[in-house]
Amino acid sequence: MTERTAQTGETAATPLHMIDLIRKKRDGARMTAAEIQFFVHGSARGIFPPEQIAAWLMAAWLRGLTREETYSLTVAMRDSGEKFNPAHLGRIAVDKHSTGGVGDKTSFLVAPIAAACGVAVPMISGRSLGHTGGTLDKLESIPGFRTAMSLPEFERVLESCGCSIISQTPNIVPADRVLYALRDRTATVESPSLICASILSKKLAAGLNGLVLDVKTGSGAFMRRQEDAEFLAALLVTTAEACGVRTVAMLTDMGQPLGRMAGNWIELIESMQLLRGERPQGSEPLRALSLILAGWMIHLGGRADTPHDGMLKAEAVLEDGTAGRIFLRMVEAQGGDARVFDQMHSFHRPGARRTIEAWESGYIARMDTTQLGWAVQRLGAGRVRASEPVDPHAGIEFHAHRGDWVEKGQPLATLFATRPGLFPEPEELVRTAIRLAPQAPRAVELVSRVWTRTNSEALLRDGIR
Ligand code: URA
């Protein structure tokens, strides 16, 4: 499409105009693939003004998109910029993506585990979003670690380590950069179709053969209600499969932080303990979920007949230290100083720490994990404005978890920040987020359901919300 035809959408047959597309979606009509492509192309190139793009996004949020429209949006966004082609790596390329959580550090485990089992893991990750932490912010707490790399550099790390974790390059899916920033400012983030196209366009641009999705539910998830999360999972799976990528989605519990640590550097401490074969108390759910996700990655990567076999292989390379060595090689290949892992605890240098103790005896009946995530962010682990730096040492160590019995005065959590003046708001958030009660809460499964193409198709058959 030339610049002139992109502005008006003129083709020999049908001229297109952005105002008509807004009206059409506002009135609940279905858009054609060509119209969606016109919208994405003009948005990515800065041809349409932000108010027109935002108006269309709000119309799409209110009216919803059909499965076909969601597919067309995903493909048009994927094709809006440059793409990575992992074909010559000689390994099947599989990635894992989480919809976002608190203390969710499975990427640091599954990437080297799957790589150790012969799968290529080209991982393009994000920064903290809302109350959730960002993989890139965590990695950047390693001195020297570079997440902004060119595609040729990405390729070199993949060739030497089997896995690499980088940020989106300026040219990968430029449409998402424009649309996401507008969604963030116009209350149009929480739309299953817009989330689906945003997540998948970036994953598909990485040229994956397989994808394992970790769709969170519970108090710390973007989609808190089980049925909303299930719908999103099914939509992600069917859309990615329609794009030729073998995909599964696990519905996993985010009703409490995953593991003991939530923050930046402290999440790497916990990950490295597991990569060294240690089994710290409180890290078992993180270890278990990482092995399940990695098992599926290894299976989709053609290195195990079943996900269960994949999980056994994953456990073997975790226990014998192979995955840990690959992780350290990746750190060095991306410019990081891997020696900090020799003195992980002394490298953790928060300016101030404060321990919160149980105010009465009881079971931990509920953890409002969104509130806990905000506490972590406001300790300095996240940012208010996109350009702000984050504090590598900020975060929270949880000493007890949902379902544990605690005695009055027993430590519940330790907060880390640069200075004591930052503690009051996060401390209040933690105190209100944790509910102590005389009865134990009901147990919640770590993985409540696995969505494959077959059951996802069945869920969506009755139409789209
Ligand atoms: N993560 C993304 O990349 N996009 C969304 O819309 C939501 C979460």
GROMACS .gro file of N, CA, C and O and ligand atoms in nm, residues 97-100 126 129 168 176 180 183 188-191 194-200 202 222, ligand 1:
model
  100
   97HIS      N    1   0.468  -1.767   2.757
   97HIS     CA    2   0.427  -1.630   2.788
   97HIS      C    3   0.325  -1.633   2.901
   97HIS      O    4   0.233  -1.714   2.901
   98SER      N    5   0.344  -1.542   2.997
   98SER     CA    6   0.247  -1.533   3.106
   98SER      C    7   0.166  -1.405   3.091
   98SER      O    8   0.217  -1.304   3.043
   99THR      N    9   0.038  -1.411   3.131
   99THR     CA   10  -0.045  -1.290   3.120
   99THR      C   11  -0.013  -1.192   3.233
   99THR      O   12  -0.071  -1.085   3.237
  100GLY      N   13   0.081  -1.224   3.320
  100GLY     CA   14   0.128  -1.127   3.419
  100GLY      C   15   0.085  -1.160   3.560
  100GLY      O   16  -0.031  -1.194   3.583
  126GLY      N   17   0.856  -0.833   2.844
  126GLY     CA   18   0.807  -0.699   2.871
  126GLY      C   19   0.853  -0.645   3.006
  126GLY      O   20   0.921  -0.714   3.082
  129LEU      N   21   0.389  -0.395   3.429
  129LEU     CA   22   0.266  -0.339   3.375
  129LEU      C   23   0.165  -0.339   3.488
  129LEU      O   24   0.136  -0.444   3.545
  168GLN      N   25   1.144  -0.595   2.322
  168GLN     CA   26   1.098  -0.571   2.185
  168GLN      C   27   1.195  -0.474   2.117
  168GLN      O   28   1.232  -0.374   2.179
  176ASP      N   29   0.179  -0.248   1.789
  176ASP     CA   30   0.144  -0.271   1.930
  176ASP      C   31   0.191  -0.156   2.018
  176ASP      O   32   0.124  -0.120   2.115
  180TYR      N   33  -0.093  -0.007   2.219
  180TYR     CA   34  -0.085  -0.034   2.363
  180TYR      C   35  -0.080   0.095   2.443
  180TYR      O   36  -0.150   0.110   2.545
  183ARG      N   37  -0.424   0.236   2.451
  183ARG     CA   38  -0.513   0.155   2.537
  183ARG      C   39  -0.486   0.185   2.684
  183ARG      O   40  -0.578   0.194   2.764
  188THR      N   41  -0.885   0.092   2.776
  188THR     CA   42  -0.926  -0.011   2.681
  188THR      C   43  -0.828  -0.130   2.681
  188THR      O   44  -0.813  -0.200   2.582
  189VAL      N   45  -0.762  -0.150   2.798
  189VAL     CA   46  -0.668  -0.263   2.806
  189VAL      C   47  -0.744  -0.396   2.817
  189VAL      O   48  -0.717  -0.491   2.745
  190GLU      N   49  -0.844  -0.401   2.907
  190GLU     CA   50  -0.903  -0.531   2.944
  190GLU      C   51  -1.007  -0.579   2.843
  190GLU      O   52  -1.123  -0.600   2.877
  191SER      N   53  -0.966  -0.596   2.721
  191SER     CA   54  -1.053  -0.656   2.619
  191SER      C   55  -0.986  -0.784   2.574
  191SER      O   56  -0.869  -0.781   2.532
  194LEU      N   57  -0.834  -0.754   2.222
  194LEU     CA   58  -0.720  -0.662   2.211
  194LEU      C   59  -0.598  -0.720   2.285
  194LEU      O   60  -0.485  -0.708   2.237
  195ILE      N   61  -0.620  -0.785   2.399
  195ILE     CA   62  -0.509  -0.849   2.472
  195ILE      C   63  -0.451  -0.961   2.385
  195ILE      O   64  -0.329  -0.974   2.370
  196CYS      N   65  -0.540  -1.040   2.327
  196CYS     CA   66  -0.497  -1.153   2.245
  196CYS      C   67  -0.409  -1.105   2.128
  196CYS      O   68  -0.298  -1.156   2.107
  197ALA      N   69  -0.455  -1.004   2.055
  197ALA     CA   70  -0.379  -0.956   1.939
  197ALA      C   71  -0.247  -0.895   1.983
  197ALA      O   72  -0.143  -0.912   1.918
  198SER      N   73  -0.248  -0.824   2.097
  198SER     CA   74  -0.127  -0.759   2.147
  198SER      C   75  -0.021  -0.864   2.186
  198SER      O   76   0.095  -0.857   2.145
  199ILE      N   77  -0.063  -0.964   2.263
  199ILE     CA   78   0.032  -1.067   2.308
  199ILE      C   79   0.081  -1.150   2.189
  199ILE      O   80   0.201  -1.167   2.168
  200LEU      N   81  -0.014  -1.200   2.110
  200LEU     CA   82   0.026  -1.294   2.004
  200LEU      C   83   0.104  -1.228   1.892
  200LEU      O   84   0.194  -1.290   1.835
  202LYS      N   85   0.330  -1.010   1.904
  202LYS     CA   86   0.472  -1.005   1.940
  202LYS      C   87   0.534  -1.145   1.941
  202LYS      O   88   0.647  -1.166   1.899
  222PHE      N   89  -0.489  -1.012   3.581
  222PHE     CA   90  -0.567  -0.909   3.509
  222PHE      C   91  -0.709  -0.960   3.487
  222PHE      O   92  -0.805  -0.884   3.494
  466URA     N1   93   0.038  -0.800   2.774
  466URA     C1   94   0.049  -0.752   2.648
  466URA     O1   95   0.153  -0.764   2.583
  466URA     N2   96  -0.058  -0.693   2.594
  466URA     C2   97  -0.176  -0.678   2.658
  466URA     O2   98  -0.269  -0.623   2.603
  466URA     C3   99  -0.185  -0.727   2.792
  466URA     C4  100  -0.076  -0.789   2.848
   0.00000   0.00000   0.00000
